[in-house]
């Protein structure tokens, strides 16, 4: 039987609880809804988080709508364990990434 350990929980550490200073990956690809991603990024910044746009490759991504997005990290150079959370926005992104082994 697995039991919880307060010593391993980030919530048991002294300090404020919340998203501030947490590193959050927002996955993007060509089919992503760029307006949704922009709103997510701004909300994360306003809350004090550290958002990163993670794409299949570094550089510009042509979203379904403006504004243009620029991936500042890739699936290869930013593995999941570097992040505290992940956002998967709408726009057909899940289907694209489901076929990518990274």
XYZ file of N, CA, C and O in Angstrom:
408
model
N 0.830 -1.173 0.000
C 0.000 0.000 0.000
C 0.883 1.248 0.000
O 1.851 1.336 0.731
N 0.534 2.185 -0.852
C 1.288 3.425 -0.949
C 0.634 4.468 -0.064
O -0.579 4.673 -0.120
N 1.434 5.121 0.747
C 0.915 6.194 1.586
C 1.590 7.501 1.198
O 2.712 7.508 0.687
N 0.906 8.585 1.441
C 1.449 9.900 1.118
C 2.522 10.302 2.108
O 2.511 9.902 3.269
N 3.459 11.102 1.640
C 4.522 11.585 2.496
C 4.553 13.108 2.454
O 4.867 13.687 1.412
N 4.247 13.779 3.559
C 4.309 15.242 3.568
C 5.701 15.764 3.211
O 5.843 16.829 2.634
N 6.735 15.002 3.514
C 8.100 15.439 3.212
C 8.358 15.533 1.709
O 9.231 16.274 1.271
N 7.586 14.799 0.907
C 7.778 14.824 -0.541
C 6.843 15.786 -1.249
O 6.955 15.980 -2.451
N 5.936 16.403 -0.529
C 4.957 17.299 -1.126
C 5.486 18.717 -1.193
O 6.032 19.239 -0.215
N 5.329 19.371 -2.354
C 5.724 20.771 -2.472
C 4.813 21.666 -1.638
O 5.180 22.778 -1.295
N 3.625 21.186 -1.315
C 2.690 21.976 -0.514
C 3.072 22.027 0.957
O 2.583 22.870 1.697
N 3.944 21.140 1.417
C 4.316 21.128 2.828
C 5.507 22.035 3.124
O 5.868 22.228 4.270
N 6.093 22.600 2.097
C 7.253 23.472 2.284
C 6.789 24.838 2.779
O 5.702 25.284 2.451
N 7.632 25.523 3.552
C 7.242 26.857 4.007
C 7.130 27.829 2.830
O 7.797 27.674 1.813
N 6.265 28.803 2.981
C 6.098 29.790 1.929
C 4.670 29.803 1.424
O 3.797 29.102 1.930
N 4.460 30.599 0.419
C 3.126 30.752 -0.134
C 2.776 29.596 -1.064
O 3.628 29.084 -1.777
N 1.508 29.219 -1.057
C 1.012 28.184 -1.948
C 0.429 28.866 -3.180
O -0.220 29.883 -3.085
N 0.690 28.328 -4.340
C 0.139 28.893 -5.563
C 1.038 28.610 -6.744
O 2.006 27.861 -6.658
N 0.719 29.252 -7.843
C 1.420 28.975 -9.092
C 2.660 29.863 -9.276
O 3.476 29.617 -10.153
N 2.808 30.881 -8.442
C 3.949 31.789 -8.578
C 5.256 31.007 -8.568
O 5.455 30.120 -7.743
N 6.102 31.313 -9.511
C 7.432 30.728 -9.734
C 7.396 29.312 -10.308
O 8.445 28.719 -10.540
N 6.223 28.752 -10.551
C 6.129 27.419 -11.164
C 6.398 27.527 -12.657
O 5.955 28.446 -13.320
N 7.116 26.567 -13.193
C 7.444 26.538 -14.620
C 6.383 25.707 -15.340
O 6.224 24.522 -15.066
N 5.662 26.348 -16.260
C 4.533 25.715 -16.938
C 4.815 25.634 -18.435
O 5.108 26.640 -19.077
N 4.714 24.439 -19.010
C 4.879 24.231 -20.450
C 3.523 24.354 -21.127
O 2.553 23.741 -20.691
N 3.457 25.156 -22.177
C 2.269 25.211 -23.024
C 2.655 24.593 -24.349
O 3.538 25.099 -25.044
N 2.052 23.453 -24.678
C 2.397 22.751 -25.910
C 1.791 23.464 -27.108
O 0.624 23.875 -27.069
N 2.586 23.624 -28.163
C 2.092 24.267 -29.377
C 2.543 23.489 -30.610
O 3.546 22.794 -30.579
N 1.758 23.595 -31.659
C 2.062 23.018 -32.973
C 1.274 23.836 -33.983
O 0.509 24.734 -33.614
N 1.431 23.529 -35.257
C 0.818 24.346 -36.309
C -0.696 24.471 -36.182
O -1.262 25.468 -36.595
N -1.379 23.507 -35.606
C -2.836 23.532 -35.533
C -3.378 24.241 -34.296
O -4.578 24.342 -34.129
N -2.522 24.725 -33.418
C -2.972 25.288 -32.148
C -3.733 26.599 -32.356
O -3.490 27.336 -33.316
N -4.657 26.876 -31.467
C -5.399 28.131 -31.482
C -4.519 29.187 -30.817
O -4.376 29.220 -29.597
N -3.919 30.064 -31.608
C -2.946 31.036 -31.117
C -3.562 32.027 -30.134
O -2.889 32.469 -29.194
N -4.825 32.371 -30.322
C -5.479 33.301 -29.392
C -5.605 32.684 -28.003
O -5.378 33.345 -26.992
N -5.948 31.414 -27.957
C -6.052 30.717 -26.670
C -4.695 30.678 -25.984
O -4.587 30.944 -24.794
N -3.659 30.353 -26.745
C -2.309 30.277 -26.181
C -1.882 31.633 -25.636
O -1.321 31.722 -24.536
N -2.155 32.694 -26.360
C -1.786 34.041 -25.903
C -2.482 34.382 -24.591
O -1.866 34.945 -23.680
N -3.765 34.026 -24.474
C -4.504 34.288 -23.228
C -3.936 33.451 -22.077
O -3.800 33.939 -20.953
N -3.606 32.193 -22.356
C -3.020 31.326 -21.324
C -1.692 31.906 -20.847
O -1.440 32.008 -19.650
N -0.840 32.281 -21.787
C 0.473 32.821 -21.439
C 0.334 34.071 -20.571
O 1.047 34.221 -19.582
N -0.576 34.969 -20.943
C -0.749 36.200 -20.178
C -1.280 35.909 -18.781
O -0.827 36.502 -17.799
N -2.227 34.992 -18.670
C -2.775 34.633 -17.359
C -1.699 34.024 -16.463
O -1.630 34.329 -15.264
N -0.846 33.188 -17.037
C 0.241 32.590 -16.260
C 1.239 33.650 -15.804
O 1.674 33.647 -14.650
N 1.596 34.563 -16.702
C 2.507 35.645 -16.339
C 1.906 36.516 -15.233
O 2.595 36.880 -14.271
N 0.627 36.844 -15.355
C -0.047 37.667 -14.350
C -0.066 36.989 -12.983
O -0.038 37.663 -11.952
N -0.117 35.657 -12.969
C -0.140 34.899 -11.714
C 1.263 34.660 -11.154
O 1.412 34.068 -10.095
N 2.292 35.090 -11.885
C 3.660 34.930 -11.405
C 4.344 33.647 -11.841
O 5.438 33.337 -11.388
N 3.702 32.882 -12.715
C 4.306 31.632 -13.205
C 5.371 31.944 -14.261
O 5.499 33.080 -14.722
N 6.095 30.918 -14.641
C 7.129 31.032 -15.674
C 6.691 30.159 -16.852
O 7.000 28.975 -16.900
N 5.934 30.738 -17.798
C 5.442 29.938 -18.919
C 6.476 29.786 -20.025
O 7.284 30.676 -20.274
N 6.449 28.623 -20.677
C 7.307 28.353 -21.835
C 6.445 27.769 -22.935
O 5.577 26.946 -22.675
N 6.688 28.191 -24.162
C 6.008 27.608 -25.320
C 6.873 26.466 -25.828
O 8.014 26.673 -26.251
N 6.352 25.254 -25.783
C 7.100 24.058 -26.171
C 6.486 23.488 -27.440
O 5.312 23.109 -27.456
N 7.281 23.436 -28.503
C 6.816 22.924 -29.786
C 7.603 21.701 -30.225
O 8.533 21.266 -29.550
N 7.244 21.180 -31.373
C 7.963 20.038 -31.923
C 9.369 20.444 -32.366
O 10.252 19.610 -32.455
N 9.535 21.720 -32.620
C 10.833 22.270 -32.996
C 10.873 23.711 -32.491
O 9.843 24.307 -32.221
N 12.058 24.282 -32.373
C 12.202 25.685 -31.992
C 11.767 26.584 -33.134
O 11.883 26.214 -34.300
N 11.275 27.754 -32.817
C 10.964 28.731 -33.838
C 9.486 28.942 -34.039
O 8.647 28.495 -33.258
N 9.150 29.648 -35.138
C 7.759 30.045 -35.375
C 6.828 28.869 -35.652
O 7.217 27.883 -36.253
N 5.609 29.032 -35.174
C 4.544 28.050 -35.377
C 3.358 28.815 -35.946
O 2.984 29.867 -35.435
N 2.775 28.291 -37.007
C 1.621 28.961 -37.604
C 0.348 28.438 -36.976
O -0.117 27.360 -37.290
N -0.192 29.193 -36.048
C -1.421 28.801 -35.366
C -2.635 29.020 -36.242
O -2.559 29.604 -37.317
N -3.781 28.537 -35.768
C -5.031 28.682 -36.514
C -5.427 30.141 -36.670
O -6.083 30.505 -37.622
N -5.070 30.958 -35.712
C -5.415 32.380 -35.746
C -4.188 33.179 -35.339
O -3.227 32.640 -34.816
N -4.242 34.464 -35.568
C -3.163 35.348 -35.128
C -3.238 35.467 -33.625
O -4.273 35.250 -33.046
N -2.208 35.807 -32.914
C -0.879 36.200 -33.360
C 0.009 34.994 -33.638
O -0.284 33.885 -33.193
N 1.084 35.222 -34.367
C 2.043 34.148 -34.623
C 2.720 33.770 -33.308
O 2.953 34.610 -32.451
N 3.016 32.493 -33.153
C 3.666 32.000 -31.940
C 5.084 31.570 -32.254
O 5.382 31.134 -33.365
N 5.948 31.649 -31.274
C 7.344 31.266 -31.441
C 7.727 30.326 -30.310
O 7.778 30.740 -29.142
N 7.958 29.056 -30.630
C 8.329 28.076 -29.608
C 9.714 28.411 -29.073
O 10.670 28.516 -29.832
N 9.813 28.596 -27.763
C 11.109 28.891 -27.166
C 11.768 27.648 -26.571
O 12.845 27.717 -26.005
N 11.113 26.507 -26.721
C 11.665 25.225 -26.289
C 11.086 24.146 -27.195
O 10.046 24.339 -27.808
N 11.773 23.024 -27.286
C 11.279 21.920 -28.110
C 11.054 20.689 -27.239
O 11.528 20.615 -26.102
N 10.339 19.730 -27.787
C 10.090 18.485 -27.061
C 11.388 17.751 -26.763
O 11.467 17.000 -25.792
N 12.405 17.964 -27.577
C 13.677 17.274 -27.377
C 14.572 17.953 -26.344
O 15.285 17.285 -25.612
N 14.550 19.294 -26.289
C 15.463 19.966 -25.363
C 14.819 20.353 -24.036
O 15.477 20.936 -23.189
N 13.546 20.046 -23.872
C 12.848 20.381 -22.627
C 11.965 19.221 -22.179
O 10.747 19.246 -22.367
N 12.563 18.208 -21.568
C 11.762 17.048 -21.133
C 10.771 17.425 -20.028
O 10.934 18.429 -19.331
N 9.766 16.601 -19.877
C 8.652 16.873 -18.967
C 9.091 17.125 -17.529
O 8.490 17.938 -16.828
N 10.133 16.451 -17.069
C 10.510 16.599 -15.657
C 11.056 17.988 -15.321
O 11.262 18.308 -14.157
N 11.280 18.838 -16.322
C 11.728 20.206 -16.068
C 10.572 21.145 -15.726
O 10.803 22.296 -15.360
N 9.331 20.676 -15.846
C 8.164 21.529 -15.662
C 7.320 21.080 -14.478
O 7.281 19.911 -14.129
N 6.623 22.049 -13.899
C 5.695 21.771 -12.805
C 4.292 21.481 -13.316
O 3.469 20.936 -12.585
N 4.006 21.871 -14.551
C 2.687 21.657 -15.122
C 2.727 21.805 -16.625
O 3.717 22.261 -17.193
N 1.631 21.411 -17.268
C 1.548 21.497 -18.725
C 0.145 21.936 -19.121
O -0.836 21.554 -18.487
N 0.072 22.755 -20.164
C -1.202 23.184 -20.732
C -1.274 22.620 -22.151
O -0.300 22.703 -22.906
N -2.419 22.049 -22.499
C -2.650 21.542 -23.850
C -3.840 22.303 -24.417
O -4.985 21.954 -24.158
N -3.581 23.384 -25.175
C -4.679 24.201 -25.697
C -5.447 23.522 -26.821
O -5.021 22.505 -27.361
N -6.573 24.123 -27.183
C -7.424 23.573 -28.237
C -6.846 23.834 -29.627
O -5.872 24.536 -29.780
N -7.469 23.231 -30.631
C -7.079 23.485 -32.009
C -6.490 22.288 -32.726
O -5.750 22.440 -33.679
N -6.760 21.078 -32.308
C -6.249 19.901 -33.006
C -4.838 19.510 -32.604
O -4.231 18.618 -33.184
N -4.309 20.169 -31.592
C -2.946 19.913 -31.145
C -2.752 18.487 -30.638
O -1.745 17.846 -30.925
N -3.716 17.971 -29.915
C -3.589 16.630 -29.338
C -3.399 15.577 -30.420
O -2.607 14.651 -30.263
N -4.112 15.706 -31.539
C -3.960 14.739 -32.626
C -2.560 14.798 -33.234
O -1.966 13.771 -33.554
N -2.024 15.992 -33.393
C -0.690 16.156 -33.951
C 0.365 15.541 -33.043
O 1.234 14.785 -33.474
N 0.272 15.844 -31.755
C 1.284 15.357 -30.806
C 1.118 13.873 -30.477
O 2.079 13.231 -30.076
N -0.078 13.315 -30.665
C -0.284 11.893 -30.411
C 0.550 11.034 -31.355
O 0.917 9.905 -31.023
N 0.892 11.562 -32.512
C 1.689 10.825 -33.477
C 3.175 11.121 -33.361
O 3.973 10.655 -34.183
N 3.571 11.894 -32.356
C 4.973 12.260 -32.150
C 5.475 11.524 -30.916
O 4.987 11.759 -29.814
N 6.421 10.654 -31.071
C 6.929 9.829 -29.985
C 7.662 10.595 -28.894
O 7.955 10.054 -27.844
N 7.998 11.848 -29.144
C 8.721 12.617 -28.125
C 7.784 13.105 -27.073
O 8.097 13.589 -26.075
